[in-house]
């Protein structure tokens, strides 16, 4: 586990300076150093990574914002060369079991929501979300981009298991779901070391309820779900009601559901019990939407942390700003990506601490503007709410650490979070590009391993390796 004191030293910067910089309209930039990029990533081996890069326009680098070469910052170092190409792990089950799984992609785990024909008022009735024309959407974006995010997720259609299983990013989504499962499980265990019963959780950005079964499995007592998208909240609530109505005699937590823009609205005013205290706040793939401004990022943090009990945790996943900028600087244009994801910035060179917008799209799932989250600044801002960084890890670092646990490895298999390679006669690979599996073919030739292997295509790995996991603890 990362040493919090070292993390603070490595990422030290003054919040007051940051606010002064923003208020005086002084743009700040990330400092980036040079190192070797891992082979097989589609990135240049001379990709700027970790020191200041000379550009045609001289950058004004924020004082004290320089991040040292350290694994705690998610940066590459000469001592520890990152393996950014897709990871490969041997499957430990026999081939007959793998063949049965390959015939039909079937979710076998309680950590993946079952296909449900009923999705609540949001889909049973005609949706009241009016699809505005393009000029109106542009107006909303200028006024604040929360309405754009809400509209995007409200318009997303709920699809069945069969259709999800045919998605090009089927394994990528399962892998991300596994990452969340392991992160949530880890901190539920930490909470239980402090209290045995009555665990209360805030799911900040709950979406359609993809983590409900994780909380059920974790046997929590109370869950508050909140999201900016009203249709998503209704579907989340319906999914919860369906879980309650199943006759499996299993315990189910109490829950309440709130539609709110947590970067602009104070949640404590909306809770059934304004004195409620949480043991965990989970914010999965959401916090980056709040970094449009200091005020929004700060209110999001307040909602996440203010009602945490001492010893409680704020955990989540968010894009790794250093990795995004590294790939942008390596690109010849203002964009980068592959056939399943794309990232497009407005320009290179200057990256303000707040409001540094980019367009992100992921096949069939996300197509909405986001904002860079400069993590050293987030770390400083969190201190205002008496939060201390427990750790920050890239997805690769987190995966390599957690896969050593046998239970996590079995969960990875049950959730079908990795694709079987090579494919057998009854299945086909998710990607039709031959070079998407060069890493697996090379590993297979150079290692004494049992086949088939478990892997992600290179395209999927390039997408998921944009992210990091984080955890903060509320101090006494």
XYZ file of C-alpha atoms in Angstrom:
476
model
C 0.000 0.000 0.000
C 1.181 3.478 -0.830
C 2.636 5.443 2.060
C 0.242 8.393 2.609
C 3.019 10.610 3.941
C 5.114 9.979 0.860
C 2.093 10.584 -1.362
C 1.528 13.918 0.302
C 5.166 14.875 -0.133
C 5.188 13.799 -3.779
C 1.989 15.641 -4.604
C 2.354 18.720 -2.366
C 0.837 21.912 -3.665
C -1.012 24.833 -2.127
C -4.782 24.931 -2.557
C -4.730 28.652 -1.858
C -2.239 29.120 -4.675
C -4.438 27.065 -6.963
C -7.514 29.129 -6.178
C -5.542 32.352 -6.583
C -4.297 31.082 -9.931
C -7.845 30.353 -11.057
C -9.265 33.627 -9.738
C -6.589 35.661 -11.499
C -7.204 33.669 -14.686
C -3.634 32.415 -14.645
C -3.654 29.179 -16.598
C -1.575 26.340 -15.243
C -0.046 23.353 -16.957
C 0.836 19.828 -16.056
C 4.559 19.149 -15.931
C 5.508 16.151 -18.015
C 8.775 14.220 -18.127
C 10.314 11.891 -20.679
C 10.586 8.150 -20.261
C 10.176 4.983 -22.293
C 6.677 3.938 -23.246
C 5.886 0.271 -23.136
C 6.034 -1.533 -26.485
C 2.896 -2.610 -28.248
C 0.798 0.360 -27.160
C 0.709 2.233 -30.417
C 2.588 5.054 -28.702
C 5.987 6.356 -29.640
C 8.889 5.107 -27.547
C 9.913 8.758 -27.281
C 6.563 9.668 -25.820
C 6.855 12.517 -23.314
C 5.927 11.131 -19.937
C 7.600 12.546 -16.901
C 9.602 15.881 -17.207
C 8.785 19.225 -18.645
C 8.311 19.131 -22.414
C 9.373 21.956 -24.678
C 6.553 23.085 -26.940
C 6.378 25.902 -29.497
C 4.416 27.879 -26.929
C 6.253 28.294 -23.619
C 4.212 26.851 -20.794
C 3.615 28.559 -17.498
C 4.043 25.697 -15.093
C 2.303 26.108 -11.752
C 4.664 26.422 -8.791
C 4.864 23.307 -6.636
C 2.637 21.397 -9.074
C 5.497 19.351 -10.449
C 4.990 15.677 -9.672
C 8.134 13.696 -8.962
C 8.938 10.457 -10.767
C 7.196 8.016 -8.493
C 4.960 5.000 -8.801
C 2.574 6.792 -6.428
C 1.857 9.330 -9.165
C 1.063 6.645 -11.695
C 3.990 7.719 -13.823
C 6.532 5.588 -15.580
C 10.039 5.396 -14.152
C 13.229 3.923 -15.596
C 13.350 1.521 -12.652
C 9.848 0.222 -13.248
C 8.934 0.125 -16.907
C 5.192 -0.063 -17.282
C 3.571 -2.850 -19.249
C 0.922 -0.777 -20.963
C 0.052 -3.449 -23.471
C -2.738 -5.846 -22.627
C -2.194 -8.077 -19.630
C -2.236 -11.850 -19.927
C -2.861 -14.323 -17.130
C -3.086 -18.103 -17.422
C -6.473 -19.677 -16.835
C -6.369 -22.305 -14.120
C -9.501 -24.256 -15.040
C -9.407 -27.175 -17.424
C -10.214 -26.668 -21.095
C -13.567 -28.441 -20.939
C -14.897 -25.786 -18.580
C -13.476 -23.005 -20.735
C -15.115 -24.505 -23.815
C -18.490 -24.538 -22.101
C -18.116 -20.874 -21.208
C -16.962 -20.007 -24.722
C -20.075 -21.471 -26.356
C -22.236 -18.758 -24.852
C -21.092 -15.695 -22.951
C -23.115 -16.052 -19.782
C -22.753 -13.993 -16.639
C -22.328 -16.331 -13.682
C -21.709 -13.910 -10.881
C -23.825 -11.966 -8.456
C -21.589 -8.987 -9.159
C -23.166 -8.525 -12.590
C -26.799 -7.363 -12.634
C -29.120 -9.946 -14.175
C -31.118 -9.086 -17.286
C -34.435 -7.641 -16.195
C -37.483 -7.105 -18.356
C -38.822 -4.434 -16.014
C -36.823 -1.246 -15.774
C -39.236 0.995 -13.895
C -41.249 4.072 -14.755
C -38.428 5.429 -16.873
C -38.952 2.742 -19.521
C -42.515 1.491 -18.884
C -43.910 4.929 -19.701
C -42.905 7.268 -22.468
C -39.836 9.118 -21.290
C -40.452 12.752 -20.504
C -36.898 13.692 -21.360
C -37.257 16.024 -24.313
C -34.544 15.563 -26.921
C -33.425 19.091 -27.559
C -32.085 20.239 -30.886
C -28.406 20.845 -31.425
C -28.424 24.609 -30.777
C -30.212 24.055 -27.441
C -27.662 21.414 -26.421
C -24.878 23.845 -27.240
C -26.604 26.439 -25.053
C -26.810 23.946 -22.189
C -23.139 23.145 -22.550
C -22.211 26.805 -22.350
C -24.358 27.340 -19.256
C -22.900 24.287 -17.544
C -22.330 20.837 -18.799
C -24.340 18.948 -16.177
C -27.463 19.089 -18.338
C -25.525 17.552 -21.223
C -24.334 14.692 -19.015
C -27.857 14.107 -17.677
C -29.362 14.126 -21.170
C -26.742 11.684 -22.448
C -27.321 9.103 -19.721
C -31.103 9.568 -19.784
C -31.098 8.757 -23.485
C -29.052 5.586 -23.104
C -31.270 2.564 -23.722
C -31.313 -0.371 -21.319
C -30.223 -3.458 -23.257
C -30.584 -7.124 -22.430
C -27.901 -9.591 -21.467
C -27.853 -11.204 -24.892
C -27.113 -7.893 -26.623
C -24.504 -6.938 -24.022
C -22.745 -10.234 -24.586
C -22.294 -9.382 -28.263
C -20.787 -5.972 -27.576
C -17.275 -5.267 -28.823
C -16.421 -4.045 -25.333
C -18.056 -6.957 -23.473
C -14.816 -7.952 -21.739
C -13.716 -4.369 -21.136
C -16.931 -3.603 -19.265
C -16.629 -6.805 -17.250
C -13.010 -5.979 -16.420
C -13.976 -2.501 -15.187
C -16.779 -4.103 -13.181
C -14.275 -6.497 -11.603
C -12.050 -3.571 -10.656
C -14.976 -1.924 -8.890
C -15.935 -5.180 -7.177
C -12.456 -5.683 -5.751
C -12.149 -2.037 -4.665
C -15.540 -2.074 -2.940
C -14.824 -5.440 -1.298
C -11.485 -4.218 0.035
C -12.951 -1.199 1.801
C -16.011 -3.005 3.105
C -13.511 -5.338 4.791
C -11.660 -2.337 6.242
C -14.896 -0.887 7.604
C -15.803 -4.232 9.178
C -12.546 -4.222 11.058
C -13.846 -1.081 12.783
C -17.574 -1.899 13.075
C -19.391 -5.189 12.616
C -22.917 -4.051 11.826
C -24.938 -1.178 10.457
C -22.734 -0.212 7.494
C -24.130 2.772 5.569
C -23.042 3.683 2.034
C -23.475 6.657 -0.310
C -23.310 5.710 -4.005
C -22.448 9.040 -5.643
C -23.293 8.644 -9.325
C -25.159 5.341 -9.046
C -26.247 5.215 -12.690
C -28.730 2.445 -13.438
C -27.694 0.467 -10.353
C -24.782 -1.547 -11.647
C -23.298 -1.841 -8.145
C -26.477 -2.795 -6.243
C -25.566 -6.468 -6.146
C -22.099 -5.617 -4.848
C -23.683 -3.817 -1.902
C -26.086 -6.717 -1.361
C -23.209 -9.170 -1.357
C -21.390 -6.857 1.066
C -24.373 -7.091 3.448
C -24.562 -3.383 4.129
C -27.449 -1.956 6.161
C -28.330 1.249 4.304
C -27.638 2.624 0.809
C -28.306 6.094 -0.556
C -28.158 6.224 -4.352
C -27.846 9.527 -6.168
C -27.313 10.469 -9.807
C -27.796 13.446 -12.095
C -29.873 11.439 -14.623
C -33.496 10.995 -13.510
C -34.180 8.052 -15.833
C -31.104 6.242 -14.504
C -32.214 6.793 -10.895
C -35.669 5.380 -11.683
C -34.122 2.321 -13.308
C -31.796 1.910 -10.331
C -34.778 2.066 -7.956
C -36.734 -0.450 -10.032
C -33.769 -2.804 -10.063
C -33.593 -2.534 -6.278
C -37.323 -3.274 -5.958
C -36.915 -6.319 -8.196
C -34.092 -7.539 -5.958
C -36.315 -7.137 -2.887
C -39.158 -9.055 -4.515
C -37.090 -12.088 -5.447
C -38.001 -15.031 -3.275
C -34.498 -16.031 -2.344
C -34.929 -15.194 1.350
C -31.681 -13.228 1.241
C -31.160 -10.110 3.281
C -31.467 -6.835 1.396
C -30.391 -3.400 2.628
C -32.687 -0.387 2.980
C -32.273 2.232 0.260
C -33.286 5.714 -0.811
C -32.882 7.327 -4.212
C -32.115 10.951 -5.067
C -31.896 12.731 -8.412
C -29.434 15.612 -8.077
C -26.437 17.290 -9.685
C -23.973 16.635 -6.871
C -21.621 19.305 -8.201
C -24.308 22.002 -7.797
C -26.750 20.759 -5.128
C -26.113 20.015 -1.471
C -27.177 16.441 -0.764
C -27.623 16.777 2.993
C -30.751 18.849 2.312
C -32.246 15.949 0.356
C -31.530 13.000 2.676
C -34.482 11.480 4.541
C -32.316 11.793 7.642
C -30.134 14.935 7.476
C -28.044 13.568 10.359
C -27.138 10.357 8.506
C -23.481 9.307 8.616
C -21.797 7.133 5.999
C -19.029 4.572 6.318
C -18.219 4.598 2.597
C -18.853 6.994 -0.279
C -18.343 5.276 -3.634
C -17.895 7.452 -6.731
C -17.249 5.262 -9.783
C -16.323 6.870 -13.145
C -18.125 10.082 -12.156
C -15.984 12.606 -10.271
C -14.309 14.003 -13.411
C -17.583 15.630 -14.517
C -17.341 18.008 -11.545
C -13.950 19.502 -12.479
C -15.608 22.088 -14.692
C -14.928 24.687 -11.988
C -13.444 24.938 -8.499
C -16.882 25.520 -6.982
C -18.334 22.383 -8.589
C -15.373 20.176 -7.708
C -15.465 21.460 -4.131
C -19.207 20.863 -3.692
C -18.842 17.354 -5.119
C -16.144 16.701 -2.503
C -18.326 18.170 0.229
C -21.197 15.863 -0.742
C -18.832 12.889 -0.807
C -16.991 13.550 2.444
C -18.918 15.855 4.771
C -21.224 13.145 6.168
C -18.539 10.430 6.369
C -17.931 9.073 9.861
C -14.367 9.327 11.197
C -12.537 6.341 9.749
C -14.930 6.258 6.780
C -13.695 6.053 3.190
C -14.199 7.962 -0.047
C -13.332 5.536 -2.857
C -13.625 5.706 -6.611
C -12.323 5.470 -10.137
C -11.512 8.362 -12.445
C -9.475 9.077 -15.600
C -5.727 9.453 -15.038
C -4.935 12.992 -16.211
C -1.217 12.249 -16.592
C -1.937 9.324 -18.915
C -4.398 11.380 -20.951
C -1.866 14.196 -21.429
C 0.935 11.737 -22.157
C -1.017 10.191 -25.011
C -2.173 13.584 -26.262
C 1.395 14.874 -26.402
C 2.439 11.743 -28.300
C -0.267 12.318 -30.902
C 0.284 14.429 -33.996
C -3.166 15.976 -33.566
C -5.403 17.093 -30.695
C -6.931 13.619 -30.438
C -5.995 9.964 -29.932
C -7.678 6.598 -29.549
C -8.525 3.453 -31.487
C -11.614 1.739 -32.913
C -13.399 1.488 -29.543
C -12.530 4.772 -27.818
C -11.457 8.292 -28.701
C -10.311 11.366 -26.786
C -10.287 14.820 -28.364
C -8.940 17.971 -26.720
C -9.555 21.501 -27.888
C -5.823 22.228 -27.982
C -2.439 21.081 -26.738
C 0.015 22.861 -24.496
C -1.993 24.545 -21.736
C -4.038 22.523 -19.273
C -5.925 24.675 -16.747
C -6.535 23.203 -13.310
C -10.302 23.431 -13.786
C -12.423 23.408 -16.915
C -9.871 21.544 -19.049
C -12.462 19.918 -21.272
C -12.065 17.005 -23.645
C -14.552 14.889 -25.585
C -14.544 11.201 -24.700
C -16.372 8.427 -26.501
C -16.479 4.707 -25.808
C -18.376 2.431 -28.151
C -22.065 2.470 -27.335
C -21.580 3.569 -23.712
C -20.150 7.076 -23.358
C -20.165 10.068 -25.708
C -19.999 13.201 -23.606
C -17.507 15.930 -22.600
C -15.360 15.367 -19.500
C -12.813 17.405 -17.544
C -9.277 16.591 -16.459
C -8.922 15.803 -12.762
C -5.485 16.956 -11.657
C -5.044 14.516 -8.785
C -2.489 16.480 -6.716
C -5.045 19.287 -6.588
C -7.863 16.883 -5.663
C -5.663 15.566 -2.854
C -5.171 19.093 -1.496
C -8.849 19.974 -1.826
C -9.830 16.834 0.099
C -7.877 18.050 3.155
C -10.499 20.751 3.602
C -12.887 17.947 4.586
C -10.356 16.224 6.818
C -9.606 13.516 4.274
C -6.245 11.763 3.981
C -5.094 9.888 0.884
C -4.890 6.131 1.481
C -3.680 5.288 -1.991
C -3.913 6.109 -5.673
C -3.068 3.413 -8.224
C -3.342 3.063 -11.955
C -5.610 0.268 -13.160
C -2.516 -1.730 -14.096
C -0.954 -1.311 -10.638
C -4.227 -2.202 -8.925
C -4.772 -5.232 -11.166
C -1.252 -6.574 -10.666
C -1.623 -6.285 -6.892
C -5.129 -7.731 -6.523
C -4.810 -10.604 -9.005
C -2.335 -12.254 -6.640
C -5.290 -13.069 -4.385
C -6.887 -16.396 -5.348
C -10.435 -15.228 -4.573
C -9.992 -12.188 -6.791
C -8.642 -14.406 -9.540
C -11.635 -16.723 -9.372
C -13.982 -13.728 -9.379
C -12.212 -12.473 -12.493
C -13.091 -15.748 -14.207
C -16.677 -15.884 -12.990
C -17.289 -12.352 -14.198
C -15.707 -13.165 -17.581
C -13.488 -10.127 -17.201
C -10.853 -11.563 -19.538
C -11.247 -13.090 -22.972
C -10.084 -16.630 -23.704
C -7.156 -16.851 -26.141
C -6.857 -18.615 -28.481
C -10.542 -18.949 -29.338
C -11.879 -22.477 -29.752
C -13.983 -23.844 -32.587
C -17.226 -22.753 -30.935
C -16.298 -19.115 -30.390
C -14.545 -16.186 -31.985
C -12.356 -13.395 -30.649
C -13.942 -10.060 -29.790
C -11.619 -8.200 -32.154
C -11.086 -9.121 -35.787
C -7.755 -7.284 -35.882
C -4.910 -9.794 -35.794
C -2.467 -7.429 -34.095
C -4.913 -6.914 -31.207
C -3.651 -10.218 -29.778
C 0.053 -10.053 -30.632
C 0.881 -9.695 -26.943
C -1.018 -12.899 -26.123
C 0.550 -14.835 -28.983
C 4.019 -13.698 -27.908
C 3.357 -14.609 -24.275
C 2.079 -18.008 -25.315
C 5.258 -18.744 -27.291
C 7.675 -17.550 -24.633
C 6.047 -19.143 -21.586
C 5.145 -22.567 -20.314
C 1.468 -21.906 -19.685
C -1.796 -23.797 -19.783
C -4.123 -22.770 -22.575
C -6.337 -20.935 -23.119
C -5.021 -17.662 -21.699
C -7.082 -14.876 -20.202
C -6.494 -11.475 -21.780
C -7.973 -8.268 -23.115
C -7.454 -7.144 -26.684
C -4.869 -4.406 -27.010
C -7.597 -1.949 -28.036
C -9.583 -2.648 -24.871
C -6.502 -2.435 -22.673
C -5.581 0.944 -24.140
C -9.049 2.170 -23.146
C -9.195 0.790 -19.602
C -5.600 1.757 -18.781
C -6.635 5.413 -18.946
C -8.068 5.098 -15.426
C -6.925 4.995 -11.818
C -8.439 3.971 -8.481
C -8.284 6.121 -5.363
C -9.194 5.972 -1.681
C -9.298 8.645 1.029
C -9.956 8.147 4.755
C -11.816 10.552 7.038
C -9.574 11.562 9.910
C -10.612 11.659 13.573
